Short mmCIF file of C-alpha atoms in Angstrom, two decimals:
data_model
loop_
_atom_site.label_atom_id
_atom_site.label_comp_id
_atom_site.label_asym_id
_atom_site.label_seq_id
_atom_site.Cartn_x
_atom_site.Cartn_y
_atom_site.Cartn_z
CA MET A 280 0.00 0.47 0.41
CA THR A 281 2.03 3.63 -1.02
CA THR A 282 1.39 6.46 1.56
CA THR A 283 0.81 9.29 -0.08
CA THR A 284 3.05 12.39 1.80
CA ARG A 285 0.81 15.59 2.58
CA SER A 286 1.69 18.85 2.78
CA ARG A 287 1.42 21.09 5.60
CA SER A 288 -0.80 24.60 5.50
CA ALA A 289 -1.32 27.17 7.06
CA LEU A 290 -3.51 30.60 6.34
CA VAL A 291 -2.32 34.04 7.22
CA THR A 292 -4.90 36.88 7.56
CA GLY A 293 -4.39 39.98 7.03
CA ALA A 294 -1.44 39.33 4.53
CA GLY A 295 -1.08 41.69 1.80
CA ARG A 296 1.42 43.85 3.36
CA GLY A 297 3.25 44.55 6.77
CA LEU A 298 3.59 42.13 9.46
CA GLY A 299 1.05 39.79 7.75
CA LYS A 300 3.44 39.73 5.28
CA ASP A 301 6.18 38.89 7.45
CA ILE A 302 5.22 36.01 8.87
CA ALA A 303 3.86 34.04 6.36
CA ARG A 304 7.03 34.98 4.33
CA MET A 305 8.27 33.23 7.73
CA LEU A 306 6.27 30.00 7.69
CA ALA A 307 6.47 29.92 3.85
CA GLY A 308 10.47 29.48 4.95
CA ARG A 309 9.84 26.91 6.73
CA GLY A 310 8.19 24.54 4.93
CA TYR A 311 4.72 25.45 4.84
CA ARG A 312 2.15 25.94 2.04
CA VAL A 313 0.96 29.34 2.80
CA MET A 314 -2.41 30.64 1.70
CA VAL A 315 -2.02 35.06 2.41
CA THR A 316 -6.05 36.95 2.56
CA ASP A 317 -6.53 40.11 2.52
CA ILE A 318 -9.67 42.55 2.06
CA ASP A 319 -7.47 44.12 -0.85
CA ALA A 320 -7.62 41.66 -3.27
CA ASP A 321 -4.52 43.37 -5.50
CA SER A 322 -1.94 43.54 -2.32
CA ALA A 323 -2.70 39.71 -0.85
CA ALA A 324 -1.82 38.51 -4.81
CA ALA A 325 1.36 40.82 -5.14
CA ALA A 326 2.09 38.65 -1.18
CA ALA A 327 1.73 35.22 -2.55
CA ALA A 328 3.81 36.36 -5.91
CA GLU A 329 6.73 38.12 -3.48
CA ILE A 330 6.82 34.76 -1.06
CA GLY A 331 6.37 31.89 -3.94
CA GLY A 332 7.45 28.56 -2.49
CA GLY A 333 3.51 27.34 -3.79
CA ALA A 334 1.43 30.11 -1.83
CA THR A 335 -1.74 30.96 -3.01
CA TRP A 336 -4.00 33.95 -1.73
CA ALA A 337 -7.71 35.03 -1.39
CA ALA A 338 -8.98 37.72 -1.01
CA VAL A 339 -11.51 38.23 2.03
CA ASP A 340 -12.91 39.88 4.71
CA VAL A 341 -12.80 38.36 7.70
CA ARG A 342 -15.98 40.08 9.61
CA ASP A 343 -17.53 37.93 7.10
CA HIS A 344 -17.67 34.33 8.64
CA SER A 345 -18.43 32.53 5.12
CA GLN A 346 -14.92 34.29 3.38
CA VAL A 347 -13.32 33.15 5.66
CA GLU A 348 -14.82 30.09 5.49
CA ALA A 349 -14.51 29.41 1.75
CA ALA A 350 -10.45 30.54 1.86
CA ARG A 351 -9.75 27.93 4.07
CA ASP A 352 -11.89 25.13 2.13
CA ALA A 353 -10.53 26.13 -0.84
CA LEU A 354 -6.76 26.08 0.77
CA LEU A 355 -8.13 22.73 2.17
CA ALA A 356 -8.82 21.90 -1.40
CA GLN A 357 -5.63 21.95 -2.42
CA GLY A 358 -4.76 18.56 -0.16
CA GLY A 359 -2.82 18.69 2.72
CA ARG A 360 -3.07 20.05 6.43
CA LEU A 361 -3.91 23.17 7.97
CA GLU A 362 -1.45 23.03 10.62
CA VAL A 363 -1.24 26.13 11.72
CA TRP A 364 -3.63 29.11 10.80
CA VAL A 365 -2.68 32.74 12.30
CA ASN A 366 -5.02 35.42 13.04
CA ASN A 367 -3.27 38.74 11.39
CA ALA A 368 -5.93 41.12 10.41
CA GLY A 369 -6.60 43.76 11.82
CA VAL A 370 -7.39 48.00 12.48
CA LEU A 371 -6.20 50.70 14.37
CA LEU A 372 -8.09 53.91 14.91
CA THR A 373 -7.55 56.58 17.65
CA GLY A 374 -9.48 58.96 19.51
CA PRO A 375 -11.79 59.04 23.29
CA ALA A 376 -14.74 56.95 22.14
CA TRP A 377 -17.46 59.96 21.88
CA GLU A 378 -15.49 61.28 19.31
CA GLN A 379 -15.56 58.23 16.87
CA SER A 380 -18.64 57.44 14.98
CA GLU A 381 -20.67 54.75 15.26
CA ASP A 382 -19.03 53.34 11.55
CA GLN A 383 -15.95 53.43 13.25
CA ARG A 384 -16.26 52.32 16.41
CA ARG A 385 -17.81 48.96 14.47
CA LEU A 386 -15.35 48.76 12.46
CA LEU A 387 -12.39 48.48 15.31
CA MET A 388 -14.28 45.63 17.65
CA GLU A 389 -15.69 43.54 14.11
CA VAL A 390 -12.16 43.43 12.06
CA ASN A 391 -10.32 42.71 15.55
CA ALA A 392 -12.63 40.83 17.33
CA LEU A 393 -15.06 39.24 15.40
CA GLY A 394 -12.75 38.45 12.74
CA THR A 395 -10.80 36.47 15.34
CA ILE A 396 -13.46 34.98 16.38
CA ASN A 397 -14.43 33.68 12.61
CA GLY A 398 -10.89 32.56 11.96
CA THR A 399 -10.56 30.82 15.03
CA ILE A 400 -13.72 29.40 14.00
CA ALA A 401 -12.81 28.02 11.31
CA ALA A 402 -9.45 26.61 12.01
CA ILE A 403 -11.13 24.84 14.43
CA ASP A 404 -13.53 23.62 12.73
CA ALA A 405 -11.39 22.28 9.96
CA MET A 406 -8.19 21.03 12.52
CA ARG A 407 -10.89 18.95 14.59
CA ASP A 408 -11.32 17.03 11.66
CA HIS A 409 -15.17 18.16 10.79
CA GLY A 410 -14.61 20.26 7.95
CA PRO A 411 -15.75 20.63 4.86
CA GLY A 412 -14.71 17.96 3.27
CA SER A 413 -13.67 15.08 6.02
CA SER A 414 -14.21 12.06 5.67
CA ALA A 415 -13.48 8.50 7.63
CA GLY A 416 -10.20 7.99 5.93
CA SER A 417 -6.91 6.40 8.21
CA GLU A 418 -5.96 10.41 7.51
CA GLY A 419 -9.18 11.68 8.75
CA GLY A 420 -10.06 15.23 8.72
CA PRO A 421 -10.88 17.47 5.94
CA GLY A 422 -9.77 16.93 2.45
CA GLY A 423 -8.03 13.20 4.63
CA ALA A 424 -5.36 15.57 6.62
CA SER A 425 -5.26 14.48 10.08
CA SER A 426 -6.38 16.82 12.78
CA GLY A 427 -4.62 18.92 15.56
CA GLY A 428 -2.78 22.83 15.15
CA HIS A 429 -1.76 26.01 16.20
CA ILE A 430 -3.95 28.58 16.15
CA ILE A 431 -1.84 31.96 16.42
CA THR A 432 -3.48 34.96 17.38
CA ILE A 433 -2.04 39.04 16.97
CA ALA A 434 -3.15 40.48 20.14
CA SER A 435 -1.82 43.35 21.75
CA LEU A 436 -0.18 45.32 24.86
CA ALA A 437 -3.54 47.42 24.51
CA GLY A 438 -5.03 43.94 24.75
CA ILE A 439 -3.82 43.31 28.79
CA SER A 440 -4.29 47.08 30.45
CA ALA A 441 -6.08 50.59 29.24
CA VAL A 442 -4.72 52.99 26.67
CA PRO A 443 -6.22 56.25 27.11
CA GLY A 444 -6.43 57.41 23.06
CA GLU A 445 -7.54 53.91 21.76
CA ALA A 446 -10.08 53.31 24.23
CA VAL A 447 -12.82 51.14 21.30
CA TYR A 448 -9.13 49.47 19.82
CA ALA A 449 -8.29 48.42 23.52
CA ALA A 450 -12.36 47.24 24.07
CA SER A 451 -11.80 44.93 20.76
CA LYS A 452 -8.44 43.72 21.76
CA HIS A 453 -9.73 42.56 25.18
CA ALA A 454 -12.35 40.81 23.53
CA VAL A 455 -9.40 39.53 21.84
CA MET A 456 -7.66 38.15 24.94
CA GLY A 457 -10.74 37.02 26.77
CA PHE A 458 -11.97 34.79 23.85
CA SER A 459 -8.72 33.32 22.36
CA THR A 460 -7.97 32.00 26.68
CA SER A 461 -11.43 31.51 27.21
CA THR A 462 -11.59 28.94 23.54
CA ALA A 463 -8.06 27.21 24.76
CA ILE A 464 -9.19 26.32 28.12
CA ASP A 465 -12.86 25.32 26.66
CA LEU A 466 -10.81 22.83 24.20
CA ARG A 467 -8.72 21.23 26.97
CA LEU A 468 -12.14 20.90 28.63
CA ALA A 469 -13.71 18.83 25.47
CA GLY A 470 -10.45 17.01 25.62
CA VAL A 471 -9.31 18.50 22.64
CA ASP A 472 -5.51 18.10 23.77
CA ASP A 473 -3.77 18.69 20.08
CA ILE A 474 -5.14 22.10 19.23
CA ALA A 475 -2.66 24.83 20.37
CA ILE A 476 -3.61 28.71 21.23
CA SER A 477 -1.38 31.61 21.24
CA CYS A 478 -1.62 34.99 21.78
CA ILE A 479 1.19 37.51 20.77
CA CYS A 480 0.94 40.79 22.55
CA PRO A 481 3.24 42.83 21.06
CA ASP A 482 3.77 46.64 21.74
CA GLY A 483 4.29 49.69 18.95
CA ILE A 484 5.50 48.41 16.07
CA TRP A 485 6.91 50.08 13.32
CA THR A 486 4.39 49.27 10.50
CA PRO A 487 2.08 51.08 7.74
CA MET A 488 -0.71 50.49 10.77
CA ILE A 489 1.03 53.25 12.59
CA GLN A 490 3.09 54.28 10.08
CA ASP A 491 0.39 57.16 9.46
CA LYS A 492 -0.06 58.26 13.66
CA LEU A 493 3.43 60.38 13.85
CA THR A 494 1.30 63.06 14.33
CA ASP A 495 -1.61 61.35 16.02
CA PRO A 496 -0.94 62.84 19.97
CA GLN A 497 -4.17 60.36 21.17
CA ALA A 498 -1.54 57.39 19.79
CA ALA A 499 1.66 58.36 21.72
CA LEU A 500 1.11 55.36 23.61
CA SER A 501 1.97 53.32 21.11
CA PHE A 502 5.23 55.10 20.91
CA SER A 503 5.87 55.10 23.90
CA GLY A 504 7.64 52.19 24.67
CA SER A 505 10.22 49.85 22.38
CA LEU A 506 8.65 50.59 19.47
CA LEU A 507 8.83 47.30 18.08
CA GLN A 508 10.04 46.58 13.89
CA PRO A 509 7.63 43.67 12.33
CA GLY A 510 10.50 41.30 12.73
CA ASP A 511 10.34 41.26 16.54
CA VAL A 512 7.32 40.12 15.91
CA VAL A 513 7.85 37.39 13.53
CA ARG A 514 10.70 36.09 15.59
CA ALA A 515 8.09 36.05 18.73
CA VAL A 516 5.96 33.67 16.22
CA GLY A 517 8.46 31.54 15.35
CA ARG A 518 9.23 30.62 18.53
CA VAL A 519 5.36 29.88 19.69
CA LEU A 520 5.46 27.33 16.84
CA ASP A 521 8.15 25.90 18.50
CA SER A 522 7.56 25.96 21.71
CA PRO A 523 3.40 26.81 22.52
CA ARG A 524 2.60 29.58 24.61
CA LEU A 525 -0.95 30.99 25.75
CA VAL A 526 0.21 34.68 26.03
CA THR A 527 3.67 35.93 25.18
CA ALA A 528 4.14 39.65 25.38
CA VAL A 529 6.92 41.71 22.96
CA PRO A 530 8.70 42.96 24.82
CA SER A 531 8.06 40.75 27.34
CA TRP A 532 8.98 44.13 30.79
CA ARG A 533 6.46 46.02 28.95
CA GLY A 534 3.48 42.79 29.03
CA ALA A 535 4.65 42.65 32.90
CA LEU A 536 4.31 46.93 33.10
CA ALA A 537 0.82 46.37 31.28
CA ARG A 538 0.04 44.01 33.46
CA LEU A 539 0.65 45.98 37.13
CA GLY A 540 -1.14 48.86 35.41
CA ALA A 541 -4.26 46.04 34.03
CA THR A 542 -3.81 44.83 38.78
CA PHE A 543 -3.36 48.62 39.88
CA PRO A 544 -5.34 50.91 37.63
CA ARG A 545 -4.20 54.05 40.50
CA LEU A 546 -1.14 53.29 39.61
CA ALA A 547 -1.56 53.04 35.87
CA VAL A 548 -3.72 56.55 35.85
CA ALA A 549 -0.74 58.24 38.13
CA GLY A 550 2.01 57.07 35.53
CA LEU A 551 -0.20 58.01 32.04
CA PRO A 552 1.29 61.45 31.82
CA LEU A 553 5.19 60.35 31.98
CA THR A 554 4.58 57.44 29.29
CA GLY A 555 2.17 60.12 27.24
CA ALA A 556 4.79 62.18 26.95
CA GLN A 557 7.97 59.90 26.49
CA GLY A 558 5.60 58.72 23.05
CA ARG A 559 5.60 61.83 22.02
CA ARG A 560 8.61 62.41 21.94
CA THR A 561 9.76 59.58 20.41
CA GLN A 562 6.82 60.67 17.14
CA ARG A 563 8.66 64.35 16.92
CA ARG A 564 12.10 62.00 16.90
CA ILE A 565 11.15 60.55 14.10
CA LEU A 566 10.06 63.15 12.98
CA ALA A 567 12.49 65.23 12.51
CA THR A 568 14.94 62.34 11.34
CA GLN A 569 12.41 61.68 8.64
CA GLU A 570 12.47 65.99 7.25
CA SER A 571 16.23 66.39 7.94
CA ALA A 572 16.11 62.56 5.70
CA ARG A 573 14.35 64.51 2.94
CA ARG A 574 16.37 67.32 3.04
#
């Protein structure tokens, strides 16, 4: 009897540019057949072509569960096992909640929180052997793939502590953390031990998401700590792939401060003027450097 070797597959949402594309590239380098998804079809297609290695793409609005499932099913139809799913798609809008429109508030909650929920459920359905195309063959699972896998969600330090100027964004990321950690426990209680969930909680990352926030004082806290490069987060994703961990803060010291602030809100409020001032100084420094480079 011959045995068919099936490829390992991975799907990354919001991977048309920035951090998501870098994560997809890293996964391809590790031997995964990667599907790049993004709400912008042109960006997704260009990213997949750049990554190469058989990478495919799909235009996906993560707010629409049917679109998320369709991308998953297309990946499974190519054969192989869905082993890694990365919830990376996200948006950042700043300002007090009362100054944001209903559409802006809805966008933040639906892309960041509902998008993560949709992606996680779609991945679990495939990884638990009862996704579309599941069979009773020796390999089981969708398209004949075996069970198990790893769901990695790019959350934020804003999901751990308060972030003035980004209240609705913080609310969406708190929802992401609550959902992800609770679902990880639900899987264990259901006797599912071969699906790992990991949340990466980075500080501000120098990606397109915040590169246009340099003149926005409401975004100052995103610049107040260690302004990360995408590679810092990609490496964190690689580490949890090798050794799954439910919550990873990047950098760890900022995670400790965030947890301290969440435990002692008065202490956090007292320190906010200092951290906000530090963030605004960083914004001004980067702007000055950019202006100097243009001369």
